[in-house]
Coordinates of C-alpha atoms and ligand atoms in Angstrom, one line a residue:
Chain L
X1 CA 82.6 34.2 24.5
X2 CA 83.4 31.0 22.6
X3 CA 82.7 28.3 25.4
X4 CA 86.0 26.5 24.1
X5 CA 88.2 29.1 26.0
X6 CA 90.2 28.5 29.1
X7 CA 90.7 31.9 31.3
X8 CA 90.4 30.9 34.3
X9 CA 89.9 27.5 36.5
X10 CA 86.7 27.6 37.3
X11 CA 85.7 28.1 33.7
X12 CA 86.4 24.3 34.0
X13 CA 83.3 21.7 35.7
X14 CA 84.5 19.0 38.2
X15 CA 83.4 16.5 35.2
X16 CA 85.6 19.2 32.3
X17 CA 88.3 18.8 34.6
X18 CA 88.3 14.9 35.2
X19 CA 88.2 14.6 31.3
X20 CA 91.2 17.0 30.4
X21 CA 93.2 14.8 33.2
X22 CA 92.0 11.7 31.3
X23 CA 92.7 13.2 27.9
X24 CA 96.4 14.2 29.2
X25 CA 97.0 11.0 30.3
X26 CA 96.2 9.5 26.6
X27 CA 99.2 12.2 25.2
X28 CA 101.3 10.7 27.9
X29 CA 101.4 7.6 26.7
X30 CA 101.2 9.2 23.0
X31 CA 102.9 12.2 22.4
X32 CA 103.1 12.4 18.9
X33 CA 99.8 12.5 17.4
X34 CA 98.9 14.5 14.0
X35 CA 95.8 15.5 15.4
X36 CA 96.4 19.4 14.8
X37 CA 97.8 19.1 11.1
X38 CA 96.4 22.0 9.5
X39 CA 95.5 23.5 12.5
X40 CA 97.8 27.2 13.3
X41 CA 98.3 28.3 16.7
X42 CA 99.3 31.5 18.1
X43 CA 101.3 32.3 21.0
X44 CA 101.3 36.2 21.9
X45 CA 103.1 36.5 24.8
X46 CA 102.8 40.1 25.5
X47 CA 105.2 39.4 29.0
X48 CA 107.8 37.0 28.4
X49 CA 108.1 33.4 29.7
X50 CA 109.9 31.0 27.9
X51 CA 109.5 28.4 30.1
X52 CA 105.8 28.4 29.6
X53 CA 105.7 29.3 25.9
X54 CA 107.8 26.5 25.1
X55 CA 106.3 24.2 26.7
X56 CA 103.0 25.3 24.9
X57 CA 104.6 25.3 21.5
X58 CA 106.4 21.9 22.2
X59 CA 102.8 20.6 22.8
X60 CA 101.4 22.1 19.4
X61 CA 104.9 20.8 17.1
X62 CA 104.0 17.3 18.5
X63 CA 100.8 17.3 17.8
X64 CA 101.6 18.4 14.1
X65 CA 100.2 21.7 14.2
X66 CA 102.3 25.3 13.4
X67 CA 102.9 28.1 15.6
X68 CA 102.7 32.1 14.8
X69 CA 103.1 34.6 17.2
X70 CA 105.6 36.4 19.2
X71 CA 107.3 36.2 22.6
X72 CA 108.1 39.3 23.7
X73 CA 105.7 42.3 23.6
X74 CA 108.9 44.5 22.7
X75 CA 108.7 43.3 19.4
X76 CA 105.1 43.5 18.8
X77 CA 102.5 45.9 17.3
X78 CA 101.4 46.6 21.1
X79 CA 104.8 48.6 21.7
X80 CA 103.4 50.7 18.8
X81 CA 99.9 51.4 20.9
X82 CA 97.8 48.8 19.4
X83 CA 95.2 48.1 21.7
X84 CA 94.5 44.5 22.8
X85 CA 91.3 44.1 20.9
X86 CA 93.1 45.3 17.2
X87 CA 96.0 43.0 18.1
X88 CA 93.6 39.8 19.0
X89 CA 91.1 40.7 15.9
X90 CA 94.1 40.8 13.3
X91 CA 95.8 37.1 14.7
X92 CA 92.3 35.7 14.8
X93 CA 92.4 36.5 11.4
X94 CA 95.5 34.5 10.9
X95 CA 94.9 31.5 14.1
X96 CA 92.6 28.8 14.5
X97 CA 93.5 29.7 18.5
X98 CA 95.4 32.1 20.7
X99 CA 97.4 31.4 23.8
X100 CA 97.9 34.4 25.7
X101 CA 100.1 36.1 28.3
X102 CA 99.5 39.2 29.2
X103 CA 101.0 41.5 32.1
X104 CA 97.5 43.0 32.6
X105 CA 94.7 40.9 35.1
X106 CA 91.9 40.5 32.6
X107 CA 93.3 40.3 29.3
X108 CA 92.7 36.8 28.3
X109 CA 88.8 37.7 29.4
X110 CA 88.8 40.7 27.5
X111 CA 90.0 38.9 24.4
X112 CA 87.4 36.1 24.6
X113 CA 85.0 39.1 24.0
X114 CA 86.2 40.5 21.0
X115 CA 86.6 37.2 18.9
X116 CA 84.9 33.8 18.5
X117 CA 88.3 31.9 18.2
X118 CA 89.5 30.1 21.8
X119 CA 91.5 31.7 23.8
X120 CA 93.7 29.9 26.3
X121 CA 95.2 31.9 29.0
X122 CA 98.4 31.2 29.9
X123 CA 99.0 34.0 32.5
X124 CA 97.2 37.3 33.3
X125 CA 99.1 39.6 35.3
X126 CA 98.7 38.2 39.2
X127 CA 95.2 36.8 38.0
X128 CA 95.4 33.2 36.8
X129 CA 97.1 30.5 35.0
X130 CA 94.9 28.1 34.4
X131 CA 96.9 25.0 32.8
X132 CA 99.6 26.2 35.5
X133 CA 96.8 24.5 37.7
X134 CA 95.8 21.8 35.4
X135 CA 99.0 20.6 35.1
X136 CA 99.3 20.5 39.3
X137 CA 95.7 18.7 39.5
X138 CA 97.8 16.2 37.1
X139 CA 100.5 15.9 39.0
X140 CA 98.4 14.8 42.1
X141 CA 95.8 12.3 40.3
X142 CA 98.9 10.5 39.2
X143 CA 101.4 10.1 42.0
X144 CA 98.3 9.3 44.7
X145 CA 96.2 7.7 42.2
X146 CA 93.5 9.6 43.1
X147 CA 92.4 13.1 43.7
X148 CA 89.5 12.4 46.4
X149 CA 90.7 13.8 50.4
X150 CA 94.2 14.0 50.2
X151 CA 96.2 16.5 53.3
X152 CA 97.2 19.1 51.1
X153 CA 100.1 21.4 52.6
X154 CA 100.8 24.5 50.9
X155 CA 103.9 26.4 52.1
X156 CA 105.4 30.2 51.5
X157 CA 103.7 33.2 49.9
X158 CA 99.9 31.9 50.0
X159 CA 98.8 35.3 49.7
X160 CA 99.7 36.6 46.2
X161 CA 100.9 33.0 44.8
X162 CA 98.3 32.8 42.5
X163 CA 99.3 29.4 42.0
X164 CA 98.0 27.8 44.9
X165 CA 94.6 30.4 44.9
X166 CA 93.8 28.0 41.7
X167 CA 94.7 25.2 42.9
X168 CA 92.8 25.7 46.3
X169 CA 89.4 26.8 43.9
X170 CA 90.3 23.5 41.6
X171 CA 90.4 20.7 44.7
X172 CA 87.1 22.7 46.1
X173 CA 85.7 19.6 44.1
X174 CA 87.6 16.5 45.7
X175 CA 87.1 17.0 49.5
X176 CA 91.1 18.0 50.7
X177 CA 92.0 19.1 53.7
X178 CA 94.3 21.7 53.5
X179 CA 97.3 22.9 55.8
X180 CA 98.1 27.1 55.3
X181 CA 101.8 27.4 56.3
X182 CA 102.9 31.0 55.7
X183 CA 104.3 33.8 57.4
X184 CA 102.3 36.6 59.1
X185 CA 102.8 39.0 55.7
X186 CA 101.6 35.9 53.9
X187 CA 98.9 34.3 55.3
X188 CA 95.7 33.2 52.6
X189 CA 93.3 35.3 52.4
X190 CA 90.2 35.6 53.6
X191 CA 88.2 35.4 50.8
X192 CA 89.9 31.9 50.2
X193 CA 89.1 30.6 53.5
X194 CA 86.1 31.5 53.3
X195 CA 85.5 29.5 49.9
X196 CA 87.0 26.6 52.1
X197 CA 84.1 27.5 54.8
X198 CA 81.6 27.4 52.9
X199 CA 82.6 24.5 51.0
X200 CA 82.9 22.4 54.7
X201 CA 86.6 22.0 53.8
X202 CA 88.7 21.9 56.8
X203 CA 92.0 24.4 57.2
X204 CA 94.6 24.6 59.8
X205 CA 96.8 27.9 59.0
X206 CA 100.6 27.7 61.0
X207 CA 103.3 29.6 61.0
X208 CA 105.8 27.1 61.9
X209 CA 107.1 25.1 59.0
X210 CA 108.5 21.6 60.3
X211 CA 108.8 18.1 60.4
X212 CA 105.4 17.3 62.3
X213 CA 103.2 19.2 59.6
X214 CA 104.6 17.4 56.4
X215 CA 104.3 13.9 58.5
X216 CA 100.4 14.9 57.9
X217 CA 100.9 15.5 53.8
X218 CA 100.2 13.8 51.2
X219 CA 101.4 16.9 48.7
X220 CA 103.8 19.1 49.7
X221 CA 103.2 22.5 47.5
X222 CA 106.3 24.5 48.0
X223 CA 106.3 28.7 46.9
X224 CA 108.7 31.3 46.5
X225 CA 108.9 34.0 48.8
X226 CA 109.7 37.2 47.4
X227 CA 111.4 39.8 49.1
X228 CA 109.4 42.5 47.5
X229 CA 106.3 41.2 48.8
X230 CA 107.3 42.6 52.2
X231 CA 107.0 45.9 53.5
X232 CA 109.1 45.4 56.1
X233 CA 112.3 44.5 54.9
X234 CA 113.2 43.0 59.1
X235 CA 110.4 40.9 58.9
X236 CA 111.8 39.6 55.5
X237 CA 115.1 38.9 57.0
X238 CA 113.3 37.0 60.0
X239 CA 111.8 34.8 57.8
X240 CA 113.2 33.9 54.8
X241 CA 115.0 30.8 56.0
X242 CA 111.9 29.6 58.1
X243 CA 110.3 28.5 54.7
X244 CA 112.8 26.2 53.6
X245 CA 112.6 22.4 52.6
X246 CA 115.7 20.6 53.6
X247 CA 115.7 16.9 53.1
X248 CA 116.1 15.7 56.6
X249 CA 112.9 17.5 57.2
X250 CA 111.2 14.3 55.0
X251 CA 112.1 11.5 57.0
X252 CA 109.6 11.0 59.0
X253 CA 106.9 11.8 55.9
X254 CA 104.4 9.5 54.3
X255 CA 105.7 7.1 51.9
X256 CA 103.0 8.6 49.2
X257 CA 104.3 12.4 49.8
X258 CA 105.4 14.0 46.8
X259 CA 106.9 17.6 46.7
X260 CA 105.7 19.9 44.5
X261 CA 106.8 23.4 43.2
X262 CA 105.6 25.8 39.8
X263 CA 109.0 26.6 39.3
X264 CA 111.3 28.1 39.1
X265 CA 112.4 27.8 43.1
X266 CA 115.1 29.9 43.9
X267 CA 116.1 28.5 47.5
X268 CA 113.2 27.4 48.9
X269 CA 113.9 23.7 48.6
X270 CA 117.3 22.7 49.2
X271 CA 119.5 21.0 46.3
X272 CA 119.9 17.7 48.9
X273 CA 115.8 17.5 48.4
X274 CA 116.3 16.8 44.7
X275 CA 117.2 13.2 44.8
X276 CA 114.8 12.1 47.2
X277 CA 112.3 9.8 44.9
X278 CA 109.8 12.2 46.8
X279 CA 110.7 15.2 44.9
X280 CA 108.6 15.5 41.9
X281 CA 108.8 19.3 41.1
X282 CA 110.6 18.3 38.0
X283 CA 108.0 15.9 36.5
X284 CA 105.5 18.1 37.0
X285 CA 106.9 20.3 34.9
X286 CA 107.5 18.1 32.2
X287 CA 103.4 17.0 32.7
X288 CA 102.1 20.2 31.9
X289 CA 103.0 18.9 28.1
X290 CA 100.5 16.2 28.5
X291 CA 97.9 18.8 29.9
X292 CA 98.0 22.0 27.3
X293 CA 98.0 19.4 24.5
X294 CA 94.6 18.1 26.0
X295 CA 93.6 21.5 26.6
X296 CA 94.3 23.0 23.2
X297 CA 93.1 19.8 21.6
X298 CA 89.9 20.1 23.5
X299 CA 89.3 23.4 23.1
X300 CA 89.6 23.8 19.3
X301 CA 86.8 19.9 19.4
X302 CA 89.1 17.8 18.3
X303 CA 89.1 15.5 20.9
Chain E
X1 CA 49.1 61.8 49.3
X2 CA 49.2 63.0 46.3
X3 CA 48.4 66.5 47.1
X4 CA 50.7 66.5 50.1
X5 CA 53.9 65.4 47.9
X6 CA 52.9 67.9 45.4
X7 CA 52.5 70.9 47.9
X8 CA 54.3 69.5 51.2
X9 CA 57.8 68.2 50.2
X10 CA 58.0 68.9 46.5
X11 CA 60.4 72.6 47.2
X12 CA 60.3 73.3 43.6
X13 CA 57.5 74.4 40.6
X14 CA 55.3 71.1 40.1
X15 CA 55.7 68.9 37.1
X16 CA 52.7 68.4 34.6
X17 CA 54.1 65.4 33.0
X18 CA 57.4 63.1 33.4
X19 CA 59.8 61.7 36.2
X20 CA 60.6 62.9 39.8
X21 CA 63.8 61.7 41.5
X22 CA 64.0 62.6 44.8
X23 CA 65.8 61.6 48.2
X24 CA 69.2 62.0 46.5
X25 CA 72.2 62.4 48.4
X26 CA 73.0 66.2 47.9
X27 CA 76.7 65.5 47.4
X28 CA 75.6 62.8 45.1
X29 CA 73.4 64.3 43.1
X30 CA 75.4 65.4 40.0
X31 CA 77.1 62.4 39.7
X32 CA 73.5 61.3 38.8
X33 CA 72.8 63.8 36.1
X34 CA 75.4 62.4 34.7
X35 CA 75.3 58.9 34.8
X36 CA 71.6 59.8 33.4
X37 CA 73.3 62.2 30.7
X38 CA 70.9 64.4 31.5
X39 CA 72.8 67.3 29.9
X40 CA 72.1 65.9 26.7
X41 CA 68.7 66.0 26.6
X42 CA 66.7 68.7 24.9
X43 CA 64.0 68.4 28.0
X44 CA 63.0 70.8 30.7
X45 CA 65.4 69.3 33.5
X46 CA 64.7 71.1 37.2
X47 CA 67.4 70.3 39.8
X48 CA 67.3 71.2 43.6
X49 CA 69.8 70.6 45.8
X50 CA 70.9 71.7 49.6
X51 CA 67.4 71.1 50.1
X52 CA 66.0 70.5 53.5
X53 CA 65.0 66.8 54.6
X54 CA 63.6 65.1 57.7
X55 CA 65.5 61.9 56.6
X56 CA 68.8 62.9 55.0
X57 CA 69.2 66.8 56.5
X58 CA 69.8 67.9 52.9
X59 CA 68.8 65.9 49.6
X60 CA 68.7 66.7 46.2
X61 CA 66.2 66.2 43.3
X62 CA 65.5 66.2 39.7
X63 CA 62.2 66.8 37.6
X64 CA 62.5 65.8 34.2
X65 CA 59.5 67.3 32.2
X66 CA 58.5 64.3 29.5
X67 CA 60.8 61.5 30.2
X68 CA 60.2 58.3 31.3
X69 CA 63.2 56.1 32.1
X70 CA 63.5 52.2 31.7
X71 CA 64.0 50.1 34.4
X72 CA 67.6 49.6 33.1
X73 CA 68.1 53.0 32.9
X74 CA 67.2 54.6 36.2
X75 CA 69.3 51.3 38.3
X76 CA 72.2 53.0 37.1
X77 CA 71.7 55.2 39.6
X78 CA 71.4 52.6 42.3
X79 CA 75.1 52.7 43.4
X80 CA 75.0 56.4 44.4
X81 CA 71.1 57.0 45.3
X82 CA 70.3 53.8 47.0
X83 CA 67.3 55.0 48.7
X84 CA 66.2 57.4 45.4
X85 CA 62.3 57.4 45.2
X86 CA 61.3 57.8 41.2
X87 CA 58.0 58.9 41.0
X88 CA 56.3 59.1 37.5
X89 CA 53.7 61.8 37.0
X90 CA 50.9 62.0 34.9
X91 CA 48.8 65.4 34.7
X92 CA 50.2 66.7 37.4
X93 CA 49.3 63.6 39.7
X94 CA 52.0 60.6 40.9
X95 CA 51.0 57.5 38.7
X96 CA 53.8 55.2 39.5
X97 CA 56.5 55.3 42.3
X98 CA 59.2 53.2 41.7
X99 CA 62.3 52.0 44.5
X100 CA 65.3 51.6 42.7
X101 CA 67.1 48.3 43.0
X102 CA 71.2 47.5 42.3
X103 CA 71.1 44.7 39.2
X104 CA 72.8 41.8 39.9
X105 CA 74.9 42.6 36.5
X106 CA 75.7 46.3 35.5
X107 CA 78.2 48.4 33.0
X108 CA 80.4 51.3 33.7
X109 CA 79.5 53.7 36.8
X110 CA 82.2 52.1 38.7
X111 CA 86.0 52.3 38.1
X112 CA 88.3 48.8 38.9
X113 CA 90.4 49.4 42.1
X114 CA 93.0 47.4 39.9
X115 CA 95.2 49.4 38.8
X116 CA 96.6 46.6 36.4
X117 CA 93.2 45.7 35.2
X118 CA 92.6 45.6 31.5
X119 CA 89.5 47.8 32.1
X120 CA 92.0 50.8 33.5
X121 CA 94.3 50.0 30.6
X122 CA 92.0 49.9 27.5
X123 CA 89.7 51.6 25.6
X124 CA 86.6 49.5 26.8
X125 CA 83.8 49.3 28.8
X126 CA 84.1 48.0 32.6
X127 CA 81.9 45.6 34.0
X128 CA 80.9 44.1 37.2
X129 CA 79.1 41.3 38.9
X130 CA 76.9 42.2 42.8
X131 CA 78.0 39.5 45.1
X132 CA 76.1 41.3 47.6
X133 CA 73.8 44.6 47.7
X134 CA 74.9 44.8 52.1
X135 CA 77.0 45.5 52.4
X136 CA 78.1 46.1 49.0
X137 CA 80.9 43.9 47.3
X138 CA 81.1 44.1 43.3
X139 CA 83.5 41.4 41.5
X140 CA 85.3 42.9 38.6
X141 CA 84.9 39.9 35.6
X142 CA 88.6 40.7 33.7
X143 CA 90.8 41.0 36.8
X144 CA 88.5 38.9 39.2
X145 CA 89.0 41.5 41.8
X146 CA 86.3 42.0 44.2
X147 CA 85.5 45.6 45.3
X148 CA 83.8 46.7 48.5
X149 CA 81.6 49.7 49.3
X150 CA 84.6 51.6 51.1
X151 CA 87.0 51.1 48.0
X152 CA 84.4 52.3 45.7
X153 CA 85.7 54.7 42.7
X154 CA 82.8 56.0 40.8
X155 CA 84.2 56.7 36.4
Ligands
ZN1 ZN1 89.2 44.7 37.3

């Protein structure tokens, strides 16, 4: 595996980590750079998601380099049962790096083993979504100015949001304590808490989602709650309102707190949350630029 | 000892030269053949099963005649015959007994509980990672899944 590849978050050190953030802050201020003229990148994204493929393509055009690929596997060679490994080994002929999305857990692994070009996942299945994760880290360093033993609430579907799994393994490094708030069906798993355990990384886990918890956070990590996630469609009714950020709920809340979400939120934080100065779900977004142009910049050494 | 494993426990005709793998789980036992490919070997391969044991109540075993295995080899087996005693004989006597141990890092044997894992979806070879040998939990590299003893699907 070419050790320039990013498949999943703890491929990354504490002291890899620190130096993407600080790299993503230099394209923030700098956006436009030529640094990957003559440099082609390909984006084969095997399950579709615009949002994240242009956001990845918008890093490489302003960073001068081109973009092959496709963004819909419908339209690919893998419709026409091309395996994986034949599809990465003909673009690797083509790329000087592959971003991938795949709808299978393992594919961006798999394809680090059958070429020596990086591959950056951006999305396996349920698995991982690395600069998803990078981009939250990001968001954190630079709305509390540090990353070091912050209250971290995480809110909604904590067990198959693989989102905040990440993020959990990612702030293992900086000391958090973390607040689980989820329904029964939803709680974090074990294996996760366990990580936290053995880490000596305190957890509270609650079902009740109010006022008193967020006066403890200093980052607010909302997530979707999916009605198929339940198996019992009464207990989804019961609740799917109890998980909902309204904006009275914030004013009791630290003056630091900022509100984060991957996106896109259906109703989980109310419209009147969006022009609190606390909200930040939007910015993040637009942050995870800065991040996959440090990561693809770092990954093909050119940074 | 010798002479009471040869005449005392060993149920079937005595080997001059090769391996011995006994203490087998019976219902286990030809899964192992085949994780050993034994049926593609030209060698003189003797299997028992059903056979009785003070330890297990039945057990099976295999006698290949002029084969010796490599370590890497015979831990295949480790998964389904943990307690499997290899013994190595020489002119009719037991030169080597070996306990089989689960590597830390092994290939096939064991199919992803994923069903969306890339292993179950393409033409490659499935890998895993021990956490921990008891009880058992593999981790599955690609999908990141980890797989304990009860979930176990064998290829
Ligand atoms: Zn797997």
């Amino acid at each position: 595996m070419s050790y320039s590849s990013l498949v999943s978050i703890t491929d990354y050190s504490k002291e890899q980590m620190l130096h993407i953030l600080k790299l993503a802050a230099g394209f923030e201020a700098n956006p436009n750079q030529d640094i990957l003229q003559g440099k082609v990148a390909a984006t084969l994204f095997f399950e579709p998601s615009t949002r994240t493929r242009l956001s990845f393509e918008t890093a490489i055009n302003r960073l001068g380099g081109r973009v092959i690929g496709f963004s819909d596997a419908s339209t690919s060679s893998s419709t026409k049962g091309e395996t994986l490994k034949d599809t990465i080994k003909m673009v690797s002929n083509y790329a000087d790096i592959i971003i991938m999305r795949h709808f299978l857990e393992g594919a961006a692994r798999y394809a680090t083993e059958v070429t020596d070009i990086p591959i950056i996942n951006a999305g396996d299945g349920a698995n991982q979504h690395p600069t998803q994760t990078m981009l939250d880290l990001y968001s954190i360093q630079k709305t509390q100015g540090r990353l070091d033993k912050l209250n971290i609430v995480m809110v909604g579907d904590l067990k198959y949001g693989r989102t905040v799994h990440s993020l959990l393994m990612a702030l293992m490094h900086f000391s958090p304590t973390f607040y689980f708030i989820a329904p029964e069906e939803l709680l974090m798993p074990n294996e996760y808490k366990l990580i936290c355990q053995k880490n000596n990384i305190p957890y509270y886990e609650d079902s009740n989602f109010g006022p008193e918890i967020i006066e403890q956070a200093d980052i607010l990590y909302m997530t979707r709650i999916q009605k198929e996630r339940f198996t019992d469609l009464v207990e989804y009714e019961k609740v799917k309102n109890l998980y909902i950020l309204h904006n009275y709920m914030l004013e009791k809340s630290r003056d630091n707190l900022r509100i984060l979400h991957p996106l896109p939120r259906v109703n989980e934080i109310s419209q009147d949350v969006d022009e609190n100065p606390k909200a930040y779900y939007f910015e993040q977004a637009r942050n995870g630029l800065y991040v996959r142009q440090a990561i693809i910049s770092h990954a093909l050494g050119l940074v | 000892m010798n002479t009471k494993y040869i005449k005392g426990e060993l149920q079937v005709k005595a080997l001059e030269n090769g391996t011995v793998i006994d203490h087998i789980p019976a219902n286990k036992l030809f899964k192992v053949v085949e994780i050993l490919q034994l049926e593609q070997i030209p060698n003189e391969v003797t299997i028992g099963n059903n056979l009785a044991s003070k330890r297990m109540g039945v057990k099976g075993i295999i006698k290949i005649a002029d084969r010796f295995f490599e370590e890497k080899e015979i831990n295949r087996i480790a998964l389904l015959a943990p307690n499997a005693k290899i013994n190595i004989i020489r002119d009719y006597e037991v030169t080597e007994k070996k306990i089989i141990e689960l590597p830390d890092h092994f290939k096939g044997i064991v199919k992803c509980v994923n069903p969306k894992c890339i292993t179950n979806n393409e033409a490659m070879e499935s890998r895993y990672t021990v956490l921990s040998k008891t009880p058992l939990v593999l981790k599955c590299p690609y999908c990141e899944r980890e797989i304990r003893e009860e979930e176990l699907q064998l290829l």
